[in-house]
Coordinates of C-alpha atoms in Angstrom, one line a residue:
M229 CA 163.2 52.8 97.8
T230 CA 165.2 51.8 100.9
K231 CA 163.5 48.7 102.4
N232 CA 165.8 46.6 104.6
V233 CA 166.8 48.3 107.8
L234 CA 168.9 46.7 110.5
I235 CA 168.4 47.9 114.0
S236 CA 170.8 47.1 116.8
G237 CA 169.1 46.9 120.2
A238 CA 165.7 45.5 121.4
S239 CA 165.1 47.5 124.6
I240 CA 162.9 50.5 123.8
A241 CA 164.2 52.6 120.9
G242 CA 164.7 49.6 118.6
P243 CA 161.2 48.0 118.9
A244 CA 159.6 51.5 118.7
L245 CA 161.4 52.2 115.4
A246 CA 160.6 48.7 114.1
F247 CA 156.9 49.3 114.9
W248 CA 156.8 52.5 112.7
L249 CA 159.1 51.1 109.9
D250 CA 156.8 48.1 109.4
R251 CA 153.8 50.4 109.3
Y252 CA 155.4 52.4 106.5
G253 CA 156.3 49.3 104.4
F254 CA 159.9 48.8 105.4
R255 CA 161.4 45.5 106.4
P256 CA 163.0 45.9 109.9
T257 CA 165.4 43.4 111.4
V258 CA 166.3 43.9 115.1
V259 CA 169.5 42.2 116.5
E260 CA 169.9 42.0 120.3
R261 CA 173.0 40.9 122.3
A262 CA 170.9 39.4 125.1
P263 CA 169.4 36.0 124.6
A264 CA 165.8 37.3 125.3
L265 CA 164.0 40.5 126.3
R266 CA 165.2 41.8 129.7
E267 CA 162.4 41.7 132.3
G268 CA 161.8 43.9 135.3
G269 CA 164.3 46.8 135.7
Q270 CA 163.7 50.2 137.2
A271 CA 160.6 52.4 136.5
V272 CA 160.6 54.6 133.4
D273 CA 158.1 57.4 132.6
F274 CA 156.5 59.5 130.0
R275 CA 155.5 63.1 130.6
G276 CA 153.9 65.9 128.6
P277 CA 151.8 66.1 125.4
V278 CA 154.6 65.2 123.0
H279 CA 155.4 61.9 124.6
L280 CA 151.8 61.0 125.0
A281 CA 150.9 62.0 121.5
V282 CA 153.3 59.5 120.1
L283 CA 152.0 56.7 122.3
R284 CA 148.5 57.6 121.1
K285 CA 149.5 57.5 117.5
M286 CA 150.9 54.0 118.2
N287 CA 147.5 53.0 119.8
L288 CA 149.5 51.7 122.8
I289 CA 148.2 53.9 125.6
D290 CA 145.8 51.3 127.0
A291 CA 148.4 48.5 126.7
L292 CA 150.9 50.5 128.6
R293 CA 148.5 51.7 131.3
A294 CA 147.7 48.1 132.1
H295 CA 151.3 48.0 133.5
E296 CA 151.2 51.4 135.2
T297 CA 153.0 51.5 138.5
H298 CA 150.4 53.7 140.3
M299 CA 153.1 54.9 142.8
T300 CA 151.8 57.2 145.6
G301 CA 155.1 59.0 146.4
E302 CA 158.5 58.6 147.9
R303 CA 159.3 58.9 151.6
I304 CA 162.6 60.7 152.4
L305 CA 164.3 59.3 155.5
D306 CA 166.8 60.7 157.9
R307 CA 169.9 58.8 159.0
A308 CA 168.0 56.8 161.6
G309 CA 165.4 55.7 158.9
R310 CA 162.7 58.0 160.2
A311 CA 160.4 59.7 157.5
L312 CA 161.1 63.4 157.1
F313 CA 158.5 64.0 154.4
T314 CA 156.9 62.4 151.4
L315 CA 157.5 63.6 147.8
P316 CA 154.5 63.6 145.4
A317 CA 154.4 60.8 142.9
S318 CA 154.2 63.2 139.9
F319 CA 157.8 64.3 140.6
F320 CA 159.1 60.8 139.7
S321 CA 156.3 59.2 137.8
G322 CA 155.2 61.8 135.2
D323 CA 152.0 61.1 133.4
L324 CA 152.6 57.4 132.8
E325 CA 155.1 55.2 134.6
L326 CA 155.9 51.5 134.2
L327 CA 158.8 49.1 134.6
R328 CA 161.3 49.2 131.8
G329 CA 160.8 45.4 131.1
D330 CA 157.1 45.9 130.7
L331 CA 157.6 48.8 128.3
S332 CA 160.0 46.7 126.3
R333 CA 157.6 43.8 126.1
V334 CA 154.7 45.9 124.9
L335 CA 156.8 47.5 122.2
H336 CA 158.2 44.1 121.1
D337 CA 154.8 42.5 120.9
A338 CA 153.4 45.4 119.0
S339 CA 156.2 45.2 116.4
A340 CA 156.9 41.4 116.3
A341 CA 154.5 40.5 113.5
G342 CA 156.3 42.7 110.9
T343 CA 159.8 42.5 112.3
E344 CA 162.6 39.9 112.3
Y345 CA 164.0 39.6 115.8
V346 CA 167.4 38.0 116.3
F347 CA 168.5 37.5 119.9
G348 CA 171.8 36.4 121.2
D349 CA 173.9 38.1 118.5
V350 CA 175.8 41.3 118.0
I351 CA 177.1 43.4 115.1
T352 CA 180.9 43.1 114.7
S353 CA 181.6 45.2 111.6
V354 CA 179.8 47.7 109.4
T355 CA 181.0 48.5 105.9
E356 CA 179.2 51.0 103.8
T357 CA 179.0 50.5 100.0
P358 CA 177.5 52.7 97.3
T359 CA 174.3 50.6 97.4
G360 CA 174.0 49.4 101.0
V361 CA 175.7 48.4 104.2
E362 CA 177.6 45.1 104.6
V363 CA 177.3 43.8 108.2
T364 CA 179.0 40.9 110.0
F365 CA 177.8 39.4 113.2
A366 CA 179.4 37.5 116.1
H367 CA 177.4 34.3 115.3
G368 CA 175.1 34.8 112.2
A369 CA 176.1 34.9 108.6
P370 CA 177.1 38.3 107.0
R371 CA 174.2 40.2 105.5
T372 CA 173.6 43.4 103.5
F373 CA 171.1 46.1 104.5
D374 CA 170.0 49.4 103.1
L375 CA 170.4 51.2 106.4
V376 CA 171.8 50.5 109.9
I377 CA 170.3 52.1 113.0
G378 CA 172.2 52.0 116.4
A379 CA 169.6 51.8 119.1
D380 CA 171.9 49.9 121.4
G381 CA 172.2 52.2 124.4
L382 CA 174.7 54.4 126.2
H383 CA 177.6 52.0 125.3
S384 CA 176.5 51.6 121.6
G385 CA 178.5 49.1 119.6
V386 CA 177.3 50.7 116.4
R387 CA 178.5 54.1 117.5
S388 CA 181.9 52.7 118.2
L389 CA 182.2 50.9 114.9
V390 CA 181.0 53.9 112.8
F391 CA 181.6 57.1 114.6
G392 CA 184.6 56.4 116.8
P393 CA 185.6 55.3 120.3
E394 CA 183.2 55.8 123.2
S395 CA 185.6 58.1 125.0
R396 CA 184.9 60.8 122.4
F397 CA 181.2 60.9 123.1
V398 CA 180.3 59.5 126.5
H399 CA 181.0 62.0 129.3
P400 CA 180.9 60.6 132.8
S401 CA 179.8 62.8 135.7
G402 CA 181.9 61.0 138.4
Y403 CA 178.7 59.5 139.8
F404 CA 177.7 55.8 139.5
Y405 CA 174.5 53.9 139.8
G406 CA 173.9 50.2 140.7
G407 CA 170.5 48.7 140.7
A408 CA 168.7 45.3 140.9
T409 CA 165.4 43.6 141.5
V410 CA 165.3 42.2 145.1
P411 CA 162.8 40.8 147.5
N412 CA 160.4 43.4 149.0
L413 CA 162.0 43.3 152.4
L414 CA 160.4 46.5 153.6
G415 CA 156.9 45.5 152.6
L416 CA 156.5 48.6 150.3
D417 CA 153.2 49.0 148.5
H418 CA 153.2 51.4 145.6
V419 CA 155.6 53.7 147.4
G420 CA 159.4 54.4 147.4
V421 CA 161.8 55.4 150.1
G422 CA 165.1 57.4 149.8
Y423 CA 168.0 57.2 152.3
N424 CA 171.1 59.4 152.2
V425 CA 174.4 60.1 153.9
P426 CA 176.8 62.6 152.3
G427 CA 178.0 61.2 149.0
L428 CA 175.8 58.1 149.1
G429 CA 172.1 57.5 148.2
V430 CA 169.9 54.4 148.4
T431 CA 166.4 54.2 146.9
V432 CA 163.9 51.4 147.2
S433 CA 160.5 51.2 145.5
S434 CA 157.9 48.6 144.9
T435 CA 154.5 48.3 143.3
G436 CA 153.5 45.8 145.9
G437 CA 154.0 42.0 145.9
D438 CA 157.2 40.1 146.5
T439 CA 159.7 42.2 144.7
A440 CA 161.2 45.7 144.9
H441 CA 163.9 47.7 143.0
V442 CA 166.9 48.9 144.9
G443 CA 169.3 51.6 143.6
F444 CA 172.7 52.7 145.0
V445 CA 174.1 56.1 143.9
F446 CA 177.6 57.3 144.8
R447 CA 180.4 59.6 143.7
D448 CA 183.9 58.4 143.0
D449 CA 186.2 60.5 140.7
R450 CA 188.9 57.8 140.9
L451 CA 186.9 54.9 139.7
G452 CA 187.3 55.7 136.0
D453 CA 186.2 52.9 133.6
D454 CA 183.0 51.3 134.8
R455 CA 183.0 48.4 132.3
R456 CA 183.8 45.6 134.7
D457 CA 182.3 42.2 135.1
Q458 CA 179.4 41.9 137.6
D459 CA 181.4 40.4 140.4
E460 CA 183.7 43.5 140.4
Q461 CA 180.7 45.8 140.2
R462 CA 179.1 44.1 143.2
A463 CA 182.3 44.5 145.1
I464 CA 182.5 48.2 144.3
V465 CA 179.0 48.8 145.6
A466 CA 179.6 46.6 148.7
A467 CA 182.8 48.6 149.5
R468 CA 180.9 51.9 149.3
F469 CA 177.7 51.0 151.2
G470 CA 178.8 48.2 153.6
S471 CA 179.1 50.4 156.6
L472 CA 175.8 52.2 156.4
G473 CA 173.0 51.8 158.9
W474 CA 169.2 51.7 158.6
E475 CA 168.1 48.7 156.4
V476 CA 171.1 49.1 154.0
P477 CA 172.9 45.9 155.2
R478 CA 169.8 43.8 154.3
L479 CA 169.2 45.5 151.0
L480 CA 172.9 45.3 150.1
K481 CA 172.9 41.6 150.8
E482 CA 170.0 41.0 148.4
F483 CA 171.6 43.2 145.8
L484 CA 174.8 41.2 146.0
A485 CA 172.8 38.0 145.6
A486 CA 170.8 39.1 142.7
Q487 CA 171.2 37.1 139.5
E488 CA 171.6 40.2 137.4
I489 CA 172.5 43.7 138.4
Y490 CA 172.7 47.0 136.5
F491 CA 175.8 49.1 137.1
D492 CA 177.0 52.1 135.1
S493 CA 178.4 55.6 135.4
I494 CA 175.9 58.4 135.3
S495 CA 176.9 59.9 131.9
L496 CA 175.8 62.1 129.0
V497 CA 176.2 61.3 125.3
R498 CA 177.3 64.4 123.4
M499 CA 177.8 64.3 119.6
D500 CA 178.0 66.9 116.9
S501 CA 176.0 64.6 114.6
F502 CA 174.4 61.3 115.2
V503 CA 174.0 60.4 111.5
R504 CA 176.7 59.4 109.1
G505 CA 176.2 58.0 105.6
R506 CA 173.7 55.1 105.8
V507 CA 174.0 54.8 109.6
A508 CA 172.0 56.7 112.3
L509 CA 171.9 56.6 116.1
L510 CA 168.6 56.5 118.0
G511 CA 167.8 57.1 121.7
D512 CA 170.6 56.7 124.3
A513 CA 173.1 55.7 121.6
G514 CA 173.0 59.2 120.1
Y515 CA 171.8 61.6 122.8
G516 CA 171.2 59.7 126.0
A517 CA 171.7 60.2 129.7
T518 CA 171.9 57.4 132.3
L519 CA 169.3 59.0 134.6
G520 CA 166.9 61.9 134.6
G521 CA 167.0 62.7 130.8
M522 CA 163.6 61.2 130.0
G523 CA 165.3 58.5 127.9
S524 CA 162.2 56.5 127.2
G525 CA 160.2 59.5 126.0
L526 CA 163.2 60.5 123.8
A527 CA 163.4 57.0 122.4
V528 CA 159.8 56.8 121.3
V529 CA 159.7 60.3 119.9
G530 CA 163.0 59.8 118.1
A531 CA 161.7 56.5 116.6
Y532 CA 158.5 58.2 115.4
V533 CA 160.4 61.0 113.7
L534 CA 163.1 58.8 112.2
A535 CA 160.6 56.4 110.6
G536 CA 158.3 59.2 109.6
E537 CA 161.1 61.1 107.8
L538 CA 162.2 57.9 106.0
A539 CA 158.7 57.4 104.8
A540 CA 158.2 61.1 103.8
A541 CA 161.5 60.9 101.8
D542 CA 160.5 57.7 100.1
G543 CA 163.4 56.0 101.7
D544 CA 166.1 58.5 100.7
H545 CA 168.2 58.4 103.8
R546 CA 170.2 61.5 102.9
V547 CA 167.1 63.6 103.1
A548 CA 165.5 61.7 106.0
F549 CA 168.5 61.6 108.2
A550 CA 169.1 65.3 107.9
K551 CA 165.5 66.1 108.8
Y552 CA 165.6 63.6 111.7
A553 CA 168.8 65.3 113.1
E554 CA 167.2 68.7 112.6
H555 CA 164.1 67.8 114.7
L556 CA 165.9 65.9 117.5
T557 CA 169.1 67.7 118.2
G558 CA 167.7 70.7 120.1
Y559 CA 165.0 68.6 121.7
A560 CA 167.4 66.0 123.0
R561 CA 169.8 68.7 124.4
A562 CA 166.9 70.3 126.3
C563 CA 166.1 67.0 127.9
Q564 CA 169.8 66.3 128.7
K565 CA 170.0 69.5 130.7
L566 CA 167.6 68.0 133.2
A567 CA 169.9 64.9 133.6
A568 CA 173.1 66.9 134.1
N569 CA 172.7 67.2 137.8
S570 CA 171.0 63.9 138.6
G571 CA 174.0 62.5 140.4
P572 CA 174.5 65.4 142.9
F573 CA 170.7 65.5 143.4
L574 CA 170.4 61.8 144.2
A575 CA 173.6 61.7 146.4
P576 CA 174.8 65.2 147.5
S577 CA 178.5 64.9 148.3
T578 CA 178.5 67.0 151.5
A579 CA 176.3 67.4 154.6
R580 CA 175.6 71.0 153.6
G581 CA 174.6 69.8 150.1
L582 CA 172.3 67.1 151.5
W583 CA 170.6 69.7 153.8
A584 CA 170.1 72.0 150.8
R585 CA 168.7 69.2 148.6
N586 CA 166.3 68.2 151.3
A587 CA 165.2 71.8 151.7
V588 CA 164.3 71.7 148.0
H589 CA 162.5 68.4 148.5
R590 CA 160.5 69.9 151.3
L591 CA 159.3 72.6 148.9
L592 CA 158.0 69.8 146.6
T593 CA 155.5 68.9 149.3
K594 CA 153.9 72.3 148.7
R595 CA 151.4 72.0 145.9
W596 CA 152.3 75.3 144.3
F597 CA 156.0 74.5 144.0
A598 CA 155.4 70.9 142.9
A599 CA 153.2 72.3 140.1
Y600 CA 155.8 74.8 139.1
L601 CA 158.5 72.1 138.9
D602 CA 156.2 69.7 137.0
K603 CA 155.6 72.6 134.5
M604 CA 159.4 73.0 134.0
T605 CA 159.9 69.3 133.4
I606 CA 157.0 69.1 131.0
K607 CA 158.3 72.2 129.2
A608 CA 161.6 70.3 128.4
A609 CA 159.7 67.1 127.4
S610 CA 157.4 69.2 125.1
A611 CA 160.1 71.5 123.6
M612 CA 159.4 70.5 120.0
T613 CA 156.6 70.6 117.5
L614 CA 155.7 67.0 116.7
P615 CA 155.7 66.5 112.9
D616 CA 152.6 64.9 111.5
Y617 CA 153.4 62.0 109.1
P618 CA 150.9 60.3 106.8
S619 CA 149.9 56.9 108.1

């Protein structure tokens, strides 16, 4: 029986998979490039019965609700910074919302007792043999595992090593997103605000206290490769947003001063198959979207299915990986459809497009329309029959 499983990535998908593998008697090892778990970050959410059923099976609902954001809505502003209307919290927050760092910490702590975590290292080569996978690392000694799982995000190193160059699978939309944790300059308390001019969008939200999360969204078809160092990324955002009014100059100043920022293209991962030999991809690495694709829900559902199929097949990866792909392919694509227009929705490129987007937003303040849109979102999140694996 397959026992030793190497997982690349300790954000959400990796610890969720380690949790289940340990429960089924496997020996998971998680390697993470960062020196420690990443704290803070933007809010992520779970929505619909499939997401929540997996969290209940993990017995983590109470632990996660202890970190719930309890947001009350998002105020949409005009160019002068005046509130036009307030969107309902359910549109952004789903059934359960918390900060990405809090989710990562809960999943790590729930899996740590039965998992070897290795921080500050990264996989440099993967060589499959008839009996296992030989893996080398940037710092640690070479090791051999039965299976390797790439749960290392949109720019997965495992995917590049095993399946081919990123350009074959990651499809940019032309939109980019930059975000950071900053001081709560606006005194927001469990609320967000959204500010737009054509082609540019700024969001700020806070659960109260001293910090807030700021996000900058913009379109640029000429920018191309986004894998720059953080100083260049800061300069790109400053160039796009430096002339805006309202509170943007103060928010931009704090973003530029932040110790760590997030910056990436808004992209979709499209693959004909996210399994190959003794290697499989999980979460954003295999079927992700930067924004709007319910990535956290996909990650925990995918981890549950992958581990459950390995257990059901008594460790036979050929059977388990095929069943995993069968369950997840259609489900992931349904969720990705929701993410395909996230860039234009967050930062419409023309004044007419911004007017039309705000007209749709105004409808969301009507209970009947908000309920209809919630139903459509939950329909995508629930578009699979969750397998029941023996515990």
